[in-house]
Structures are given as C-alpha cells and as structure tokens.
Amino acid sequence: SMLFNLETAIVSGTDRYPEKAPFDPPRQFPELLFRSRPVDPTNGVYPMIRESLRLLGMDITHFDSREWNPMGELISPGDRVLIKPNFVLHWNAGGGPLEAVVTHASVLRGLADYVLIALKGQGSLIIGDAPQMNCDLPTLFSRNGLEPVQLKGSSLLSSIFGKNKLITRLGSCGNASA
C-alpha cells in the first residue's frame, strides 16, 4: 500500500517560491481539471510537486496524460481529505524568512489540484491547521499568498476563520468549474 511506502522523492528546481497568487501552473499539464485557467510561467514550485509525484511512482503508467491521477491510490471520490499545512506564526520568531515556519500557498495550491483530480467531483478537501494562539491568521495568509488564492472567486472555496484556527474547504467538488 502507498500509505506504508517509505520512499522519498528528491527533486531539484527553483529555490524561490512564486510571488503571483493564485500560483497557477507554468503550463497546461494534460491531467489538470481546470484547463481554462491562466498559466504562470514563473511558478517553479508546481512542476516540482508534479515531478515528486512522478518519482514516487504514483499512477506512473498514466503520467503526462489526461488520465494521470497520482493521488488516486490514496484518495477515492467521495472522500473527505485534509491537507495539514504548517501555520505556526505570521512572523518568524528567529528573524528568518516567513517561509521557514509556514507552508507557502504555492505548495498548497499544487497539492490541492491533485487531490481534486482524485476526488473526481465528489467529496471535500479541507486545508486546516491550528497555529499558535498569538498568530494573526489574516496577516499570515496575506504574507504567504494564501489570501489571494482564497479570494480567487471559485465556487469551491469557502473559509471559516477563528481567532487562532483556519478551516478552508474546497468542498462540493462537483462545482469544479473555476
């Protein structure tokens, strides 16, 4: 089973996160559901996520085709999927870059797209974490790029913000027209 596979994929590529939310892929990969979305040629993270999934052998027989569903071995239509990012604080207490303590939104976007492929229009995707009590979530989202991804206007996105928690639901995947 893939859940007990201890393989690791090491991918070389960019050492910078893209700056332009909503972090669209750099080109229209054949497997992507949202073919009408624009591309962002500066997004080097998206192809690294894609290459990691390929190197792990996830649905390798369909790689680079419309049928490629790398998360399909782990996720079935109708499932409720949680992506648990690392949202600690809205600033780096050690003085370094914010990216050292939080998951960048470009990584979440790439993973979310492949989860949505596996869900095939049924089920839900939740991106959720419980950061430290003194974390200012709106500031964190603004700084790491998640806020513009949420505000994209997709019928899939809705968020529940609390004082120190976030649940972003990419639910009702059957409305995946954005």
Short mmCIF file of C-alpha atoms in Angstrom, two decimals, residues 5-166:
data_model
loop_
_atom_site.label_atom_id
_atom_site.label_comp_id
_atom_site.label_asym_id
_atom_site.label_seq_id
_atom_site.Cartn_x
_atom_site.Cartn_y
_atom_site.Cartn_z
CA ASN A 5 5.72 3.19 1.26
CA LEU A 6 8.79 4.83 2.78
CA GLU A 7 10.28 6.05 -0.49
CA THR A 8 11.37 9.65 -0.84
CA ALA A 9 11.46 11.81 -3.93
CA ILE A 10 14.20 14.40 -4.27
CA VAL A 11 13.56 16.99 -6.94
CA SER A 12 15.85 19.79 -7.98
CA GLY A 13 14.48 23.03 -9.27
CA THR A 14 13.80 26.54 -8.11
CA ASP A 15 14.93 27.83 -4.73
CA ARG A 16 12.27 30.55 -4.68
CA TYR A 17 8.55 30.49 -4.13
CA PRO A 18 6.44 32.18 -6.79
CA GLU A 19 5.07 35.57 -5.85
CA LYS A 20 1.98 35.74 -8.05
CA ALA A 21 -1.12 34.21 -6.45
CA PRO A 22 -3.14 32.12 -7.12
CA PHE A 23 0.00 30.22 -8.17
CA ASP A 24 -1.29 28.79 -11.44
CA PRO A 25 0.86 26.09 -13.07
CA PRO A 26 3.55 27.25 -15.51
CA ARG A 27 1.81 25.48 -18.39
CA GLN A 28 -1.34 23.50 -19.05
CA PHE A 29 -0.42 19.99 -17.94
CA PRO A 30 -2.68 17.38 -19.60
CA GLU A 31 -4.09 15.99 -16.35
CA LEU A 32 -5.34 19.27 -14.92
CA LEU A 33 -9.08 19.71 -14.48
CA PHE A 34 -9.12 23.47 -14.83
CA ARG A 35 -7.85 23.87 -18.37
CA SER A 36 -9.33 27.35 -18.78
CA ARG A 37 -7.22 28.85 -16.01
CA PRO A 38 -4.31 31.08 -16.90
CA VAL A 39 -0.73 29.90 -16.55
CA ASP A 40 2.13 31.47 -14.61
CA PRO A 41 5.48 30.72 -16.27
CA THR A 42 7.29 31.92 -13.12
CA ASN A 43 5.82 29.15 -10.92
CA GLY A 44 8.67 26.68 -10.45
CA VAL A 45 7.06 25.00 -7.42
CA TYR A 46 4.15 23.42 -9.30
CA PRO A 47 6.32 21.29 -11.62
CA MET A 48 8.41 20.22 -8.62
CA ILE A 49 5.29 18.89 -6.89
CA ARG A 50 4.29 17.14 -10.11
CA GLU A 51 7.76 15.63 -10.55
CA SER A 52 7.77 14.43 -6.92
CA LEU A 53 4.54 12.54 -7.53
CA ARG A 54 6.01 11.00 -10.69
CA LEU A 55 9.24 9.98 -8.95
CA LEU A 56 7.22 8.27 -6.23
CA GLY A 57 5.64 6.14 -8.97
CA MET A 58 2.15 7.41 -8.35
CA ASP A 59 0.00 6.23 -11.29
CA ILE A 60 3.16 6.20 -13.39
CA THR A 61 1.53 4.36 -16.31
CA HIS A 62 -0.70 7.39 -16.96
CA PHE A 63 1.90 10.10 -16.36
CA ASP A 64 1.68 13.06 -18.73
CA SER A 65 -1.78 12.10 -19.97
CA ARG A 66 -5.31 13.35 -19.25
CA GLU A 67 -5.86 10.19 -17.18
CA TRP A 68 -2.96 10.77 -14.77
CA ASN A 69 -4.35 10.61 -11.23
CA PRO A 70 -1.34 10.39 -8.91
CA MET A 71 -3.36 10.62 -5.70
CA GLY A 72 -5.92 8.07 -6.90
CA GLU A 73 -4.30 5.21 -4.98
CA LEU A 74 -4.77 7.14 -1.73
CA ILE A 75 -7.96 9.13 -2.37
CA SER A 76 -11.31 7.95 -3.73
CA PRO A 77 -14.27 10.00 -4.98
CA GLY A 78 -16.45 10.94 -2.03
CA ASP A 79 -13.59 11.07 0.48
CA ARG A 80 -13.02 13.95 2.87
CA VAL A 81 -9.36 14.93 2.53
CA LEU A 82 -7.33 17.08 4.92
CA ILE A 83 -4.14 18.84 3.90
CA LYS A 84 -2.43 19.91 7.11
CA PRO A 85 -0.01 22.75 6.37
CA ASN A 86 2.41 24.24 8.86
CA PHE A 87 0.98 27.57 10.04
CA VAL A 88 2.87 28.49 13.21
CA LEU A 89 3.02 32.27 13.35
CA HIS A 90 2.57 35.21 10.99
CA TRP A 91 6.24 36.07 11.52
CA ASN A 92 9.46 34.14 12.07
CA ALA A 93 10.45 34.48 15.73
CA GLY A 94 14.02 33.54 14.78
CA GLY A 95 14.29 36.51 12.45
CA GLY A 96 14.48 34.46 9.25
CA PRO A 97 12.04 34.36 6.35
CA LEU A 98 8.39 33.51 6.94
CA GLU A 99 8.71 30.53 4.57
CA ALA A 100 10.93 28.84 7.17
CA VAL A 101 7.99 28.49 9.59
CA VAL A 102 4.88 28.23 7.38
CA THR A 103 3.84 26.25 4.32
CA HIS A 104 3.79 28.51 1.27
CA ALA A 105 0.45 28.76 -0.51
CA SER A 106 2.01 27.68 -3.82
CA VAL A 107 2.69 24.24 -2.32
CA LEU A 108 -0.88 24.01 -1.05
CA ARG A 109 -2.26 25.03 -4.45
CA GLY A 110 -0.32 22.34 -6.29
CA LEU A 111 -1.27 19.61 -3.83
CA ALA A 112 -4.91 20.73 -3.80
CA ASP A 113 -5.15 20.46 -7.59
CA TYR A 114 -4.02 16.81 -7.50
CA VAL A 115 -6.38 15.99 -4.62
CA LEU A 116 -9.26 17.46 -6.65
CA ILE A 117 -8.30 15.24 -9.59
CA ALA A 118 -8.56 12.18 -7.31
CA LEU A 119 -11.91 13.28 -5.86
CA LYS A 120 -13.42 13.41 -9.37
CA GLY A 121 -16.06 15.93 -8.40
CA GLN A 122 -17.21 14.15 -5.24
CA GLY A 123 -16.12 14.68 -1.65
CA SER A 124 -14.31 17.54 0.00
CA LEU A 125 -10.86 18.95 0.53
CA ILE A 126 -10.06 20.77 3.75
CA ILE A 127 -6.88 22.74 4.32
CA GLY A 128 -6.59 23.19 8.07
CA ASP A 129 -4.20 23.87 10.91
CA ALA A 130 -4.19 25.20 14.47
CA PRO A 131 -1.36 27.74 14.73
CA GLN A 132 -0.08 29.28 17.94
CA MET A 133 -2.55 31.35 19.96
CA ASN A 134 -0.75 34.60 19.11
CA CYS A 135 -0.82 34.00 15.36
CA ASP A 136 -2.68 36.62 13.32
CA LEU A 137 -4.17 34.44 10.55
CA PRO A 138 -5.25 37.21 8.16
CA THR A 139 -1.71 38.61 8.29
CA LEU A 140 -0.20 35.15 7.78
CA PHE A 141 -2.42 34.49 4.76
CA SER A 142 -1.66 37.87 3.27
CA ARG A 143 2.10 37.36 3.69
CA ASN A 144 2.34 33.78 2.43
CA GLY A 145 -0.03 34.19 -0.52
CA LEU A 146 -2.98 32.13 0.68
CA GLU A 147 -5.35 35.09 0.92
CA PRO A 148 -5.40 35.79 -2.85
CA VAL A 149 -5.86 32.07 -3.54
CA GLN A 150 -8.95 32.05 -1.28
CA LEU A 151 -10.32 35.25 -2.78
CA LYS A 152 -9.99 33.91 -6.34
CA GLY A 153 -13.78 33.67 -6.55
CA SER A 154 -14.01 29.94 -7.12
CA SER A 155 -17.30 28.30 -6.19
CA LEU A 156 -15.16 25.67 -4.46
CA LEU A 157 -13.65 27.97 -1.86
CA SER A 158 -15.14 28.92 1.45
CA SER A 159 -13.31 29.64 4.66
CA ILE A 160 -14.08 29.69 8.33
CA PHE A 161 -11.75 31.91 10.30
CA GLY A 162 -11.48 31.80 14.07
CA LYS A 163 -9.20 33.70 16.41
CA ASN A 164 -6.48 31.10 16.02
CA LYS A 165 -7.72 28.47 13.60
CA LEU A 166 -8.47 28.12 9.93
#
